[in-house]
Amino acid sequence: MSERTETSARVTPQRESTDGGTPPVNDAAFARWLADRAGQALLRVREEMGFADGAALKAAGDKAAHHLMRAELARWRPADAVLSEEDDHARDAWRDGEPSVVRPERLGATRVWIIDPLDGTREFSEEGRPDWAVHVALWTADCNSPSCLAAGAVAMPAQHRTIATDHAPAYPPLPLTAATGGPIRIAASRTRPPAFVTALAEEIGAELVPMGSAGVKIAAVINGEADAYVHAGGQYEWDSAAPVAVALATGLHASRIDGSELKYNEADPKLPDLVVCRKDLAPRLLAALQRHLPSE
């Protein structure tokens, strides 16, 4: 985490928002405010549309949250760049010397908001499921850590809960299961846990805890409901930036599954793997992971 997280260097003069009031100037508090605003919009979409047409509900939720967040960022942080999952060409990798690919504006910016308007669309479209989230993170070029994440917030609207770097959660206590020699709990996909995670769990005697979105899984580690989250096989920067920012502020370990640093606002926004866990577990997990790394 960067130590320079107190305020935005470029904030518009404060004026009333017609919908959400005047947001905080502090970047971390602004991230929380924006995530909560989008979360409330998503709850309204769910209430108004119902669950009869899951595909239409997913599309409407993505659109509503994306447009709200884009509008608020344009209003209150107009000088900052934005990387959103719902942007056109968001997944495109830029390489120098390829004239057919336009260099993204964010690569020349000193401040970039990395947002996932709706993390966990499958869960969002299923009645009664609360394990979906909204991600808001701020990357800054002026930073003291490899990730350069200066602020982050993860709203879990259906759980009426938001975790953010403005008031970072306390470091999770050692669970009773670990203290008594019980199994490590690894947060995993409820529908398609990667084969290598299953093999890893079998080797180290871990228990897989199924749940929805990436943000909710990392939040479970932050809150002590799980001991680790391990993923490989396809994610992008917006999938992990916000929850990783909060995890780092909490004092947890977060890295690639080979132990290398997580980096954001890269020319290729794909960030396919990561591990988030309590620091005391990191050496054991990373060592075991070397025997189970998925092939390229």
Tab-separated table of C-alpha atoms in Angstrom, residues 96-214:
chain	number	residue	atom	x	y	z
A	96	ASP	CA	4.512	-0.887	-28.415
A	97	GLY	CA	4.846	-1.049	-32.164
A	98	GLU	CA	1.337	-2.327	-32.869
A	99	PRO	CA	-0.325	0.564	-34.713
A	100	SER	CA	-3.685	-1.223	-34.837
A	101	VAL	CA	-4.058	-1.008	-31.059
A	102	VAL	CA	-4.627	2.423	-29.541
A	103	ARG	CA	-2.503	3.073	-26.466
A	104	PRO	CA	-4.882	3.404	-23.501
A	105	GLU	CA	-4.977	6.813	-21.836
A	106	ARG	CA	-4.470	5.160	-18.455
A	107	LEU	CA	-0.902	4.115	-19.309
A	108	GLY	CA	0.193	7.760	-19.339
A	109	ALA	CA	-1.813	8.743	-16.265
A	110	THR	CA	-0.531	9.178	-12.728
A	111	ARG	CA	-3.879	8.215	-11.151
A	112	VAL	CA	-6.126	5.417	-12.396
A	113	TRP	CA	-9.369	4.161	-10.874
A	114	ILE	CA	-9.686	0.398	-11.432
A	115	ILE	CA	-13.307	-0.638	-11.039
A	116	ASP	CA	-15.469	-3.722	-11.362
A	117	PRO	CA	-19.062	-2.464	-11.342
A	118	LEU	CA	-20.438	-5.941	-10.592
A	119	ASP	CA	-18.161	-8.743	-9.433
A	120	GLY	CA	-20.107	-12.002	-9.398
A	121	THR	CA	-22.825	-11.555	-12.020
A	122	ARG	CA	-23.931	-15.182	-11.635
A	123	GLU	CA	-24.604	-14.726	-7.938
A	124	PHE	CA	-26.245	-11.330	-8.547
A	125	SER	CA	-28.764	-12.978	-10.877
A	126	GLU	CA	-29.753	-15.704	-8.382
A	127	GLU	CA	-32.423	-14.908	-5.818
A	128	GLY	CA	-31.213	-15.035	-2.240
A	129	ARG	CA	-27.493	-15.024	-3.049
A	130	PRO	CA	-25.530	-12.302	-1.230
A	131	ASP	CA	-22.013	-13.238	-2.464
A	132	TRP	CA	-21.475	-10.553	-5.117
A	133	ALA	CA	-19.661	-7.242	-4.842
A	134	VAL	CA	-18.625	-3.863	-6.241
A	135	HIS	CA	-14.899	-3.077	-6.536
A	136	VAL	CA	-13.260	0.363	-6.480
A	137	ALA	CA	-9.471	0.800	-6.355
A	138	LEU	CA	-7.088	3.679	-7.000
A	139	TRP	CA	-3.677	3.109	-8.586
A	140	THR	CA	-1.130	5.916	-8.345
A	141	ALA	CA	2.243	6.338	-10.033
A	142	ASP	CA	3.603	8.064	-6.922
A	143	CYS	CA	3.806	5.045	-4.646
A	144	ASN	CA	5.982	3.049	-2.287
A	145	SER	CA	4.890	-0.487	-3.131
A	146	PRO	CA	4.904	-2.657	-6.277
A	147	SER	CA	1.104	-2.785	-6.458
A	148	CYS	CA	0.818	1.036	-6.194
A	149	LEU	CA	-2.718	0.658	-4.812
A	150	ALA	CA	-3.421	3.827	-2.856
A	151	ALA	CA	-7.051	3.127	-1.947
A	152	GLY	CA	-9.656	0.426	-2.271
A	153	ALA	CA	-13.195	-0.527	-1.310
A	154	VAL	CA	-15.289	-3.663	-1.715
A	155	ALA	CA	-19.024	-3.238	-1.202
A	156	MET	CA	-21.144	-6.337	-0.596
A	157	PRO	CA	-24.571	-4.697	-0.801
A	158	ALA	CA	-26.703	-7.786	-0.197
A	159	GLN	CA	-24.707	-8.370	3.002
A	160	HIS	CA	-25.010	-4.691	4.011
A	161	ARG	CA	-21.240	-4.595	4.390
A	162	THR	CA	-18.346	-2.637	2.894
A	163	ILE	CA	-14.656	-3.066	3.613
A	164	ALA	CA	-12.255	-0.325	2.611
A	165	THR	CA	-8.833	1.160	3.213
A	166	ASP	CA	-10.177	4.308	4.908
A	167	HIS	CA	-10.848	2.166	7.978
A	168	ALA	CA	-8.892	-1.001	7.298
A	169	PRO	CA	-10.235	-4.108	9.051
A	170	ALA	CA	-8.220	-5.591	11.898
A	171	TYR	CA	-5.869	-8.432	11.062
A	172	PRO	CA	-7.892	-11.671	11.243
A	173	PRO	CA	-7.306	-13.701	14.409
A	174	LEU	CA	-5.862	-17.191	14.255
A	175	PRO	CA	-8.909	-19.447	13.879
A	176	LEU	CA	-9.645	-22.146	16.415
A	177	THR	CA	-9.247	-24.819	13.723
A	178	ALA	CA	-5.677	-23.714	13.034
A	179	ALA	CA	-4.836	-23.398	16.712
A	180	THR	CA	-5.957	-26.991	17.282
A	181	GLY	CA	-4.306	-28.413	14.173
A	182	GLY	CA	-7.441	-28.388	12.054
A	183	PRO	CA	-7.527	-27.903	8.268
A	184	ILE	CA	-6.733	-24.663	6.481
A	185	ARG	CA	-9.859	-23.178	4.889
A	186	ILE	CA	-9.394	-22.112	1.257
A	187	ALA	CA	-12.088	-19.993	-0.380
A	188	ALA	CA	-12.946	-21.530	-3.743
A	189	SER	CA	-15.424	-21.203	-6.577
A	190	ARG	CA	-18.746	-22.781	-5.683
A	191	THR	CA	-19.348	-23.948	-9.272
A	192	ARG	CA	-15.939	-24.608	-10.821
A	193	PRO	CA	-12.996	-24.849	-8.385
A	194	PRO	CA	-9.767	-25.184	-10.396
A	195	ALA	CA	-8.339	-28.708	-10.452
A	196	PHE	CA	-4.989	-27.523	-9.133
A	197	VAL	CA	-6.686	-25.947	-6.088
A	198	THR	CA	-8.397	-29.258	-5.354
A	199	ALA	CA	-5.047	-31.047	-5.631
A	200	LEU	CA	-3.402	-28.441	-3.424
A	201	ALA	CA	-6.102	-28.862	-0.792
A	202	GLU	CA	-5.651	-32.635	-0.815
A	203	GLU	CA	-1.881	-32.342	-0.345
A	204	ILE	CA	-1.963	-29.929	2.582
A	205	GLY	CA	-5.174	-31.244	4.143
A	206	ALA	CA	-7.155	-28.070	3.452
A	207	GLU	CA	-10.905	-27.637	3.329
A	208	LEU	CA	-12.434	-25.881	0.312
A	209	VAL	CA	-15.064	-23.311	1.280
A	210	PRO	CA	-17.338	-22.565	-1.721
A	211	MET	CA	-18.503	-18.993	-2.314
A	212	GLY	CA	-19.156	-16.546	-5.129
A	213	SER	CA	-17.194	-13.591	-6.451
A	214	ALA	CA	-13.459	-12.967	-6.135
